[in-house]
Amino acid sequence: MNFEQIKKHLQNMGASGLAVPLLLLCILAMMVVPLAPFVLDMMFTINITLSIVVLMAVIYAMRPLDFNSFPSVLLFATLLRLSLNVASTRVVLLHGHDGPGAAGRVIEAFGEFVIGGNFAVGVVVFAILTIVNFMVVTKGAERVSEVSARFMLDSLPGRQMAIDADLNAGILTREQAVTKREEVRSEADFYGSMDGASKFVRGDAIAGILILFINIIGGMVIGPVMHDMPFSEALRTYTLLSIGDGLVAQVPALLLSTSVAVLVTRVADPGEMAKQIGAQLFNHTKVLYVTAGVLGLVGLVPGMPNFSFLTLAAVCAAAAWWMSKRARDQATTQSSALDQAALAAPKPAELSWDDVGQNDVLGLEVGYRLIPLVDTRQGGELMSRIKGIRKKLTHELGFLVPPVHIRDNLQLAPGAYRLLLNGVPVAESSVHPEREMALNPGRVFGKVEGIATKDPAFGLDAIWIEKGSREHAQSMGYTVVDCPNVIATHLSHVIKQHASELLGHDEAQALLDQLAKQTPKLVEDLVPKALSLSVFVKVLQNLLSERVPIRNLRVIAEALAESAGRTQDPAQLSGLVRVALGRQIVQDINGMDPELPVMTLAGQLEQVLQDSLKSGGAAIEPGLAERIHKSLSDQTRQLETSGQPAVLLVPPGLRPLLARFTRQTIPGLHVLAFDEVPESKQLKMIGAIS
């Protein structure tokens, strides 16, 4: 790289890009460049100021990740303090014989004012500060950082799986999932960095102790030998200077150690620390009343400092009375507002035909303990989760999923909920709103304490755990979801199961209107010229009942337009449309895999079923049906366990019969006709049903 390239590179970096490297070079230069006492005073003052700024930034940070540059800041502050120790050591040993002011006003002030010019007191004060910093704050912060980093890394796979589950359930958009994954990765990096950064603080504390003893020993040697000072005077002078220098370094070190401890002990709840502590420490007036009573009793004991204890008891009692009065005033204000609203409410009108309501297409009824989950004023998240599910399923299924009307039902158990379709219950379950569900994905590395249960959507083994055990369960391999997620996933599963019942004439007409904006001639020739709207609706419902999305509406309309002249039977038209949608159907089953593993019917069984259809039979003989069902169920279970899709490939005439036969009892089985598999797919025969 020539000079012009270097110049251009520096211009691109700009002032902000050069600030950090230059600062680091200046800090390292202080170790080798002699500094005047005035410069030392300025740098010591800057060091103390920086420590205070860092401590205030940590206290007012809403959450630990808001100060994710803290490990780097801690490294720079530690290097600055060590550089100042080296620079001050040079000045103390070179000019200490000139008196206490030879190393600058800051060191002199700490040596004279803080410890009163008594080196014995200075040694004791320095020892106490060092013990507090090294043995209490630094050791505790180091242990918390280590444990936090370990648990964060152990829970990382489970948290990633939870994000994927929320994305698949429609609770999160793709952009939100990317943001959450980045946040999880940043949090893991942050706690890992904090685990290493806490070692800087520990090493700095040890270095401060060693530098103090080195300065004292060096001064007792240099003073008498090089400057002909009496040993007692050299001991006093250099000890005072060394202790002053050590205290100047220990005070910022203690502030930074406290900053580390505060940051790593904060929970992930956003909010200012002062407000959190105030709200949680004085949450109940009983706390202050009991405290006032204890202080009052101690203050009445003869020989105790009665004035101090009785004064603080009065202060606590007054604060408790004020908090109780404020709570009563707020309750009175809310009650008055409710009374005024009740008076202002309109009088009930006479009954009319408008009062004869229709059943909601989709409904959710909840017990009274689940009301906070659906009340946005109380922080309920279920409404937003349901909105995300509707958006995702609308895109997947190909039509607008109707709104979900939520209401409370006092006849239900407190933690129960019920899902309704056209006013009729189709599913119900119960949850524990104060707990979270830990799902067993099939492979876990231990057990967690909780209430055993089943996932209401898919029947997986699960445990209701305490919210504080979330990270522990995730580290064991469980997928942990909260109550709104459990209910939303169950709702999503029910909507998919009953998608055909959600599509009616109005929805079908809306789909045709949307398609007419792109292909008006196709829609004009299809409905009502070639097909009636009722037949079109029935075909779409048949596809949805067989788990075939109708999002590719143009292909469906073209296939119907071509086949309407041959038949008007919805069942036959549905089979012809499935052939046109073959690529989409197979794609949804096994994606881009070039091979499609399939099962077939044994020749004898296929002939029996064909003969039954020719003779007008619409069902399978009971004994034969039971044996076929058992064989298909066993094969499907084995394939699902191995991670392969279960596909039964049959002749076109048998497909509707076998699809109806297995739709409800073997939901994991896909029944395809020979002509529905695109030519680009290679078939892999894995067995025959006999």
PDB file of N, CA and C in Angstrom, residues 508-509 511-513 515-516 519-540 543 552-568 573 577:
ATOM      1  N   ALA A 508     -65.547 -16.911  -1.438  1.00  0.00           N
ATOM      2  CA  ALA A 508     -65.241 -17.360  -2.796  1.00  0.00           C
ATOM      3  C   ALA A 508     -65.458 -16.232  -3.808  1.00  0.00           C
ATOM      4  N   GLN A 509     -66.519 -15.460  -3.628  1.00  0.00           N
ATOM      5  CA  GLN A 509     -66.769 -14.343  -4.537  1.00  0.00           C
ATOM      6  C   GLN A 509     -65.675 -13.283  -4.399  1.00  0.00           C
ATOM      7  N   LEU A 511     -62.579 -13.886  -3.636  1.00  0.00           N
ATOM      8  CA  LEU A 511     -61.421 -14.421  -4.356  1.00  0.00           C
ATOM      9  C   LEU A 511     -61.569 -14.214  -5.863  1.00  0.00           C
ATOM     10  N   LEU A 512     -62.760 -14.462  -6.376  1.00  0.00           N
ATOM     11  CA  LEU A 512     -62.983 -14.247  -7.817  1.00  0.00           C
ATOM     12  C   LEU A 512     -62.826 -12.775  -8.188  1.00  0.00           C
ATOM     13  N   ASP A 513     -63.288 -11.881  -7.321  1.00  0.00           N
ATOM     14  CA  ASP A 513     -63.136 -10.447  -7.602  1.00  0.00           C
ATOM     15  C   ASP A 513     -61.662 -10.049  -7.649  1.00  0.00           C
ATOM     16  N   LEU A 515     -59.182 -12.110  -8.414  1.00  0.00           N
ATOM     17  CA  LEU A 515     -58.603 -12.718  -9.613  1.00  0.00           C
ATOM     18  C   LEU A 515     -59.023 -11.961 -10.871  1.00  0.00           C
ATOM     19  N   ALA A 516     -60.237 -11.405 -10.860  1.00  0.00           N
ATOM     20  CA  ALA A 516     -60.724 -10.676 -12.036  1.00  0.00           C
ATOM     21  C   ALA A 516     -59.899  -9.432 -12.325  1.00  0.00           C
ATOM     22  N   THR A 519     -56.992 -11.383 -14.342  1.00  0.00           N
ATOM     23  CA  THR A 519     -57.444 -12.134 -15.527  1.00  0.00           C
ATOM     24  C   THR A 519     -58.961 -12.005 -15.641  1.00  0.00           C
ATOM     25  N   PRO A 520     -59.470 -10.879 -16.096  1.00  0.00           N
ATOM     26  CA  PRO A 520     -60.928 -10.683 -16.132  1.00  0.00           C
ATOM     27  C   PRO A 520     -61.647 -11.642 -17.076  1.00  0.00           C
ATOM     28  N   LYS A 521     -61.040 -11.983 -18.202  1.00  0.00           N
ATOM     29  CA  LYS A 521     -61.696 -12.867 -19.161  1.00  0.00           C
ATOM     30  C   LYS A 521     -61.867 -14.259 -18.587  1.00  0.00           C
ATOM     31  N   LEU A 522     -60.872 -14.750 -17.844  1.00  0.00           N
ATOM     32  CA  LEU A 522     -60.951 -16.082 -17.248  1.00  0.00           C
ATOM     33  C   LEU A 522     -62.115 -16.161 -16.261  1.00  0.00           C
ATOM     34  N   VAL A 523     -62.241 -15.182 -15.391  1.00  0.00           N
ATOM     35  CA  VAL A 523     -63.323 -15.185 -14.409  1.00  0.00           C
ATOM     36  C   VAL A 523     -64.676 -15.023 -15.091  1.00  0.00           C
ATOM     37  N   GLU A 524     -64.741 -14.211 -16.123  1.00  0.00           N
ATOM     38  CA  GLU A 524     -66.004 -13.995 -16.839  1.00  0.00           C
ATOM     39  C   GLU A 524     -66.502 -15.273 -17.487  1.00  0.00           C
ATOM     40  N   ASP A 525     -65.585 -16.074 -18.048  1.00  0.00           N
ATOM     41  CA  ASP A 525     -65.982 -17.317 -18.704  1.00  0.00           C
ATOM     42  C   ASP A 525     -66.241 -18.450 -17.716  1.00  0.00           C
ATOM     43  N   LEU A 526     -65.722 -18.317 -16.489  1.00  0.00           N
ATOM     44  CA  LEU A 526     -65.835 -19.419 -15.526  1.00  0.00           C
ATOM     45  C   LEU A 526     -67.145 -19.350 -14.736  1.00  0.00           C
ATOM     46  N   VAL A 527     -67.360 -18.277 -14.011  1.00  0.00           N
ATOM     47  CA  VAL A 527     -68.548 -18.128 -13.152  1.00  0.00           C
ATOM     48  C   VAL A 527     -69.304 -16.866 -13.587  1.00  0.00           C
ATOM     49  N   PRO A 528     -70.561 -17.016 -13.965  1.00  0.00           N
ATOM     50  CA  PRO A 528     -71.420 -18.222 -13.870  1.00  0.00           C
ATOM     51  C   PRO A 528     -71.599 -18.955 -15.191  1.00  0.00           C
ATOM     52  N   LYS A 529     -70.823 -18.624 -16.218  1.00  0.00           N
ATOM     53  CA  LYS A 529     -71.070 -19.234 -17.527  1.00  0.00           C
ATOM     54  C   LYS A 529     -70.796 -20.732 -17.512  1.00  0.00           C
ATOM     55  N   ALA A 530     -69.613 -21.135 -17.048  1.00  0.00           N
ATOM     56  CA  ALA A 530     -69.241 -22.548 -17.086  1.00  0.00           C
ATOM     57  C   ALA A 530     -69.647 -23.284 -15.809  1.00  0.00           C
ATOM     58  N   LEU A 531     -69.519 -22.619 -14.657  1.00  0.00           N
ATOM     59  CA  LEU A 531     -69.834 -23.239 -13.368  1.00  0.00           C
ATOM     60  C   LEU A 531     -70.677 -22.276 -12.544  1.00  0.00           C
ATOM     61  N   SER A 532     -71.529 -22.829 -11.716  1.00  0.00           N
ATOM     62  CA  SER A 532     -72.234 -21.989 -10.753  1.00  0.00           C
ATOM     63  C   SER A 532     -71.304 -21.685  -9.589  1.00  0.00           C
ATOM     64  N   LEU A 533     -71.620 -20.623  -8.842  1.00  0.00           N
ATOM     65  CA  LEU A 533     -70.789 -20.249  -7.694  1.00  0.00           C
ATOM     66  C   LEU A 533     -70.802 -21.351  -6.638  1.00  0.00           C
ATOM     67  N   SER A 534     -71.924 -22.064  -6.495  1.00  0.00           N
ATOM     68  CA  SER A 534     -72.008 -23.132  -5.491  1.00  0.00           C
ATOM     69  C   SER A 534     -71.032 -24.256  -5.797  1.00  0.00           C
ATOM     70  N   VAL A 535     -70.929 -24.651  -7.079  1.00  0.00           N
ATOM     71  CA  VAL A 535     -69.982 -25.712  -7.452  1.00  0.00           C
ATOM     72  C   VAL A 535     -68.556 -25.236  -7.237  1.00  0.00           C
ATOM     73  N   PHE A 536     -68.268 -23.993  -7.582  1.00  0.00           N
ATOM     74  CA  PHE A 536     -66.923 -23.436  -7.386  1.00  0.00           C
ATOM     75  C   PHE A 536     -66.550 -23.455  -5.902  1.00  0.00           C
ATOM     76  N   VAL A 537     -67.518 -23.063  -5.048  1.00  0.00           N
ATOM     77  CA  VAL A 537     -67.254 -23.072  -3.609  1.00  0.00           C
ATOM     78  C   VAL A 537     -66.994 -24.492  -3.123  1.00  0.00           C
ATOM     79  N   LYS A 538     -67.785 -25.463  -3.595  1.00  0.00           N
ATOM     80  CA  LYS A 538     -67.621 -26.840  -3.152  1.00  0.00           C
ATOM     81  C   LYS A 538     -66.261 -27.397  -3.550  1.00  0.00           C
ATOM     82  N   VAL A 539     -65.780 -27.042  -4.746  1.00  0.00           N
ATOM     83  CA  VAL A 539     -64.449 -27.505  -5.174  1.00  0.00           C
ATOM     84  C   VAL A 539     -63.375 -26.944  -4.253  1.00  0.00           C
ATOM     85  N   LEU A 540     -63.462 -25.658  -3.932  1.00  0.00           N
ATOM     86  CA  LEU A 540     -62.467 -25.061  -3.035  1.00  0.00           C
ATOM     87  C   LEU A 540     -62.530 -25.691  -1.650  1.00  0.00           C
ATOM     88  N   LEU A 543     -60.782 -29.056  -1.695  1.00  0.00           N
ATOM     89  CA  LEU A 543     -59.324 -28.923  -1.676  1.00  0.00           C
ATOM     90  C   LEU A 543     -58.826 -28.601  -0.267  1.00  0.00           C
ATOM     91  N   ASN A 552     -52.997 -20.687  -5.139  1.00  0.00           N
ATOM     92  CA  ASN A 552     -52.717 -20.632  -6.583  1.00  0.00           C
ATOM     93  C   ASN A 552     -54.052 -20.647  -7.327  1.00  0.00           C
ATOM     94  N   LEU A 553     -54.845 -19.576  -7.139  1.00  0.00           N
ATOM     95  CA  LEU A 553     -56.226 -19.552  -7.631  1.00  0.00           C
ATOM     96  C   LEU A 553     -56.294 -19.523  -9.155  1.00  0.00           C
ATOM     97  N   ARG A 554     -55.340 -18.946  -9.799  1.00  0.00           N
ATOM     98  CA  ARG A 554     -55.391 -18.876 -11.264  1.00  0.00           C
ATOM     99  C   ARG A 554     -55.307 -20.274 -11.874  1.00  0.00           C
ATOM    100  N   VAL A 555     -54.418 -21.121 -11.362  1.00  0.00           N
ATOM    101  CA  VAL A 555     -54.302 -22.490 -11.867  1.00  0.00           C
ATOM    102  C   VAL A 555     -55.606 -23.246 -11.612  1.00  0.00           C
ATOM    103  N   ILE A 556     -56.199 -23.031 -10.413  1.00  0.00           N
ATOM    104  CA  ILE A 556     -57.467 -23.694 -10.098  1.00  0.00           C
ATOM    105  C   ILE A 556     -58.555 -23.265 -11.077  1.00  0.00           C
ATOM    106  N   ALA A 557     -58.660 -21.966 -11.354  1.00  0.00           N
ATOM    107  CA  ALA A 557     -59.694 -21.461 -12.260  1.00  0.00           C
ATOM    108  C   ALA A 557     -59.484 -21.970 -13.684  1.00  0.00           C
ATOM    109  N   GLU A 558     -58.256 -22.027 -14.140  1.00  0.00           N
ATOM    110  CA  GLU A 558     -57.991 -22.516 -15.498  1.00  0.00           C
ATOM    111  C   GLU A 558     -58.336 -23.994 -15.624  1.00  0.00           C
ATOM    112  N   ALA A 559     -57.999 -24.785 -14.571  1.00  0.00           N
ATOM    113  CA  ALA A 559     -58.330 -26.208 -14.612  1.00  0.00           C
ATOM    114  C   ALA A 559     -59.839 -26.417 -14.617  1.00  0.00           C
ATOM    115  N   LEU A 560     -60.571 -25.613 -13.832  1.00  0.00           N
ATOM    116  CA  LEU A 560     -62.024 -25.731 -13.823  1.00  0.00           C
ATOM    117  C   LEU A 560     -62.629 -25.295 -15.148  1.00  0.00           C
ATOM    118  N   ALA A 561     -62.084 -24.267 -15.748  1.00  0.00           N
ATOM    119  CA  ALA A 561     -62.609 -23.801 -17.033  1.00  0.00           C
ATOM    120  C   ALA A 561     -62.427 -24.862 -18.116  1.00  0.00           C
ATOM    121  N   GLU A 562     -61.319 -25.605 -18.071  1.00  0.00           N
ATOM    122  CA  GLU A 562     -61.068 -26.650 -19.065  1.00  0.00           C
ATOM    123  C   GLU A 562     -61.946 -27.880 -18.830  1.00  0.00           C
ATOM    124  N   SER A 563     -62.279 -28.161 -17.550  1.00  0.00           N
ATOM    125  CA  SER A 563     -62.983 -29.405 -17.226  1.00  0.00           C
ATOM    126  C   SER A 563     -64.483 -29.230 -17.056  1.00  0.00           C
ATOM    127  N   ALA A 564     -64.957 -27.981 -16.996  1.00  0.00           N
ATOM    128  CA  ALA A 564     -66.384 -27.763 -16.728  1.00  0.00           C
ATOM    129  C   ALA A 564     -67.269 -28.314 -17.822  1.00  0.00           C
ATOM    130  N   GLY A 565     -66.776 -28.391 -19.058  1.00  0.00           N
ATOM    131  CA  GLY A 565     -67.582 -28.926 -20.149  1.00  0.00           C
ATOM    132  C   GLY A 565     -67.775 -30.420 -20.066  1.00  0.00           C
ATOM    133  N   ARG A 566     -66.928 -31.137 -19.314  1.00  0.00           N
ATOM    134  CA  ARG A 566     -67.023 -32.595 -19.222  1.00  0.00           C
ATOM    135  C   ARG A 566     -67.880 -33.046 -18.039  1.00  0.00           C
ATOM    136  N   THR A 567     -67.823 -32.318 -16.918  1.00  0.00           N
ATOM    137  CA  THR A 567     -68.567 -32.727 -15.728  1.00  0.00           C
ATOM    138  C   THR A 567     -68.861 -31.512 -14.868  1.00  0.00           C
ATOM    139  N   GLN A 568     -69.927 -31.628 -14.088  1.00  0.00           N
ATOM    140  CA  GLN A 568     -70.276 -30.600 -13.104  1.00  0.00           C
ATOM    141  C   GLN A 568     -70.225 -31.162 -11.683  1.00  0.00           C
ATOM    142  N   LEU A 573     -64.385 -32.734 -10.316  1.00  0.00           N
ATOM    143  CA  LEU A 573     -63.653 -31.497 -10.615  1.00  0.00           C
ATOM    144  C   LEU A 573     -62.501 -31.286  -9.625  1.00  0.00           C
ATOM    145  N   VAL A 577     -58.586 -30.756 -10.582  1.00  0.00           N
ATOM    146  CA  VAL A 577     -57.815 -29.604 -10.105  1.00  0.00           C
ATOM    147  C   VAL A 577     -56.566 -30.069  -9.361  1.00  0.00           C
TER     148      VAL A 577
END
